[in-house]
XYZ file of C-alpha atoms in Angstrom:
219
model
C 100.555 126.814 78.070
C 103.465 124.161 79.585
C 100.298 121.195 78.266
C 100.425 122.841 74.550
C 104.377 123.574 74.555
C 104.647 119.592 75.339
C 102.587 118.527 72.913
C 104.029 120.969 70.338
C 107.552 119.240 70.828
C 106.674 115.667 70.447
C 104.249 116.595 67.025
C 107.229 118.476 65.937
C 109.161 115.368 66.600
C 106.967 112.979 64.710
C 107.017 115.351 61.681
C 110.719 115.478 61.862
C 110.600 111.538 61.949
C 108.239 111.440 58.808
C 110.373 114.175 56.856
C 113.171 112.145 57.140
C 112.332 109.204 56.284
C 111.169 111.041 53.406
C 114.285 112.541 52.551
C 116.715 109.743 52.962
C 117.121 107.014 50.790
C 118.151 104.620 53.502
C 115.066 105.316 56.299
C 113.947 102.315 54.520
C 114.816 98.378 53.348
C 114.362 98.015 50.163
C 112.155 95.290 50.508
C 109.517 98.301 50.391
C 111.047 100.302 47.918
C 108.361 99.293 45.037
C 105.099 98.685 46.887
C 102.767 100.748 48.906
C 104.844 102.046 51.708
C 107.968 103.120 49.313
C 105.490 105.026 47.590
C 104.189 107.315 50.812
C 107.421 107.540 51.563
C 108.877 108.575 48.227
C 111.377 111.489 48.609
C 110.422 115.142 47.392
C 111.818 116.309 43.462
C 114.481 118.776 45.123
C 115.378 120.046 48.677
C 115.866 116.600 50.349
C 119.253 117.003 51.322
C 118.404 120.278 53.326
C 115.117 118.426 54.775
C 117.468 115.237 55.820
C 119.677 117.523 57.903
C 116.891 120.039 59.862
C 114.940 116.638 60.220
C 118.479 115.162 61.944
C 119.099 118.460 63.453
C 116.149 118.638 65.239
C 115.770 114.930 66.407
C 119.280 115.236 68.104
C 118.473 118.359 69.424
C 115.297 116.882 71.004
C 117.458 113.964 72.607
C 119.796 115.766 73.694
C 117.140 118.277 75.644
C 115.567 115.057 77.312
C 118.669 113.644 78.779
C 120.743 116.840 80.117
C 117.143 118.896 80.857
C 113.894 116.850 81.350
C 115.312 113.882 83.250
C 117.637 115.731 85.237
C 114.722 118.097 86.176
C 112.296 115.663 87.481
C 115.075 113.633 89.076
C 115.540 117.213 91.098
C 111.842 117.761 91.374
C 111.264 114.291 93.111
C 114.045 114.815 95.601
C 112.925 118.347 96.383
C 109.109 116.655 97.019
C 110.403 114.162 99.229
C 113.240 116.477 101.406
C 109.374 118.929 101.688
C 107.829 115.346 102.677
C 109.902 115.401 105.892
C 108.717 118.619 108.158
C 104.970 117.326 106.322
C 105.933 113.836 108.115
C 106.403 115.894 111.307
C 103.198 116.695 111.136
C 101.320 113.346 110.266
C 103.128 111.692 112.714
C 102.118 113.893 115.436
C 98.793 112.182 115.163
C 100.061 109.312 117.346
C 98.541 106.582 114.972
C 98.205 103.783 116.802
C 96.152 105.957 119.289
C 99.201 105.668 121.948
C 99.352 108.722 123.634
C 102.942 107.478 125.159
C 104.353 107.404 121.707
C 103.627 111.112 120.734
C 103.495 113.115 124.123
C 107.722 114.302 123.554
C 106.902 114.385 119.865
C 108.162 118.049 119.971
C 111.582 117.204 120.469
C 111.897 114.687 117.211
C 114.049 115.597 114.814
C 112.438 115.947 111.620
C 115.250 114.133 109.436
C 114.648 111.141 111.362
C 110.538 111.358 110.641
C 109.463 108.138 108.080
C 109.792 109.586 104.229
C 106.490 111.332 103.224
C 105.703 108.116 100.821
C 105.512 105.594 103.553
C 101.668 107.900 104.786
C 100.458 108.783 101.450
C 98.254 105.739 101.383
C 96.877 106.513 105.047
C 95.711 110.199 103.663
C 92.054 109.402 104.101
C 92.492 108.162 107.267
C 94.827 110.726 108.111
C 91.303 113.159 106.977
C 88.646 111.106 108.883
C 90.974 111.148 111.894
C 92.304 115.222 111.581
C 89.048 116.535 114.603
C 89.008 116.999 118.039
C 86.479 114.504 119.123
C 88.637 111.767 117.653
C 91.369 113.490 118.795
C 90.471 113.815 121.947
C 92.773 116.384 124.276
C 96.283 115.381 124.904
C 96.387 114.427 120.940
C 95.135 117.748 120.025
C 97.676 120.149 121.977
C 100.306 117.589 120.658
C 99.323 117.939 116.898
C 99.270 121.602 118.081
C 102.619 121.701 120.022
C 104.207 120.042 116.948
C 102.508 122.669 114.255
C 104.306 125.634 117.048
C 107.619 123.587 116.750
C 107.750 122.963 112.920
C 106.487 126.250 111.419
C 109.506 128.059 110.879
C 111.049 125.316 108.863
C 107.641 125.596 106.745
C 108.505 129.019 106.513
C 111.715 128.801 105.392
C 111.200 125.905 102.640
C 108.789 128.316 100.751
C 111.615 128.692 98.191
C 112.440 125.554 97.889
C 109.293 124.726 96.805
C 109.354 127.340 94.160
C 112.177 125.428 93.046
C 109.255 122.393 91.957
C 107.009 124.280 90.750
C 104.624 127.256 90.810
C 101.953 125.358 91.595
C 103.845 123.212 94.204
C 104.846 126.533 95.749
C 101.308 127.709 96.095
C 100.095 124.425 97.984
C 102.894 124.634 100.041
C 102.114 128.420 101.194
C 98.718 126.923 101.856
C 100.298 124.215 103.566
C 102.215 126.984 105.841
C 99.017 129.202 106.710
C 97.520 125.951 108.192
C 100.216 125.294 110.157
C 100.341 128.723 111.130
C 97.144 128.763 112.157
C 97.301 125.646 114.408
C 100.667 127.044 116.285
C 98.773 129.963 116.864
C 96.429 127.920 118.622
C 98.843 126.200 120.843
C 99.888 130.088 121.753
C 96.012 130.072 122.839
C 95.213 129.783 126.471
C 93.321 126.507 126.575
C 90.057 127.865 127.915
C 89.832 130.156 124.816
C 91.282 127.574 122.160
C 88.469 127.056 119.534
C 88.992 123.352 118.434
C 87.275 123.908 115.358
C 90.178 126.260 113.971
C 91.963 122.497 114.792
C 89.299 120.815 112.587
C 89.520 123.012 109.848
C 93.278 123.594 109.339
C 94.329 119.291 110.403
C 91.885 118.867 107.511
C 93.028 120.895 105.282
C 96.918 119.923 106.096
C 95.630 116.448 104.909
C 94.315 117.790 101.701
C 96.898 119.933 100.590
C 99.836 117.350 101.214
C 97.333 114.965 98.764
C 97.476 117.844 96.425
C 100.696 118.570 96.586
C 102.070 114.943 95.534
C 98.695 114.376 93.343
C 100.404 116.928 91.172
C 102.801 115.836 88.332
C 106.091 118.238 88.415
């Protein structure tokens, strides 16, 4: 429905653009006023007047909904992706990747505003994916990725309506976002005898797809 309301706009706006250069007699030089072109755009026996000014009225109206509404929108929508791409940093970065176990074991107690901004790891996504498992993982990276996921999911929580604010769509990969998260805190609740390290497989993996999703998606 939003695709055909788009496209409805801008053929409106080309048909506005034809009509009135139709209408007026100065749309064109008069250099074309007596060949081919001056004669497609010839204007109509009566009405042009009233054609001129709904063609005008609708042009500026058009304008004026681009600069106070559309731009101002996705300039919101792409600082409300990238404040979301900070607890999703949290996350990523939890993976310790350079492999240094030193460098994530107190990861816990990071603040997430001072996590790298969520553009700086969308190009390491896939290996992000062929890392998120517990045999690469290995222990003490695991129950950090999971200590992390315990320490950050009530911020996920509490940004579901902000992501509203992007987008319904947006919204629903960020509840999806949440569950996995949810899902690997309540793993680090687990007592590690009786944690199943596939529930780690499945959700990391699926963190890693969903934040690809959720910026693969145009707002």
């Amino acid at each position: 429905m939003a695709f055909l309301k788009k496209n409805l706009i801008w053929f409106l706006f080309v048909i506005s653009l034809f009509l009135l250069l139709i209408s007026s007699n100065e749309a064109l030089p008069k250099i074309f006023h007596d060949n081919f072109i001056g004669s497609l755009f010839s204007q109509f026996s009566v009405g042009n007047t009233i054609i001129f000014n709904l063609s005008i009225g609708y042009i500026v109206s058009l304008i004026f909904y681009v600069l106070v509404v559309v731009i101002p929108e996705k300039r919101k929508n792409k600082e409300l992706k990238e404040k979301l791409g900070q607890p999703i940093s949290f996350v990523l970065e939890a993976f310790c990747y350079d492999k240094s176990i030193l460098n994530g074991i107190f990861h816990w107690s990071k603040h997430v505003i001072n996590c790298r901004p969520i553009s700086e790891h969308l190009g390491d996504l896939n290996q992000f994916k062929n890392d998120a498992n517990y045999k690469k993982l290995q222990d003490a990276r695991s129950i950090i990725i999971l200590q992390a996921a315990d320490e950050i999911l009530p911020t996920f929580e509490q940004l579901v309506p902000v992501a509203f604010q992007v987008s319904h769509h947006h919204a629903m990969v960020w509840l999806s976002l949440t569950n996995s998260i949810r899902q690997l805190a309540r793993l680090y609740n687990t007592e590690h005898e009786s944690r199943d390290w596939g529930v780690l497989d499945l959700n990391l993996k699926e963190f890693v797809e969903y934040t690809e999703l959720f910026y693969s998606k145009k707002s």
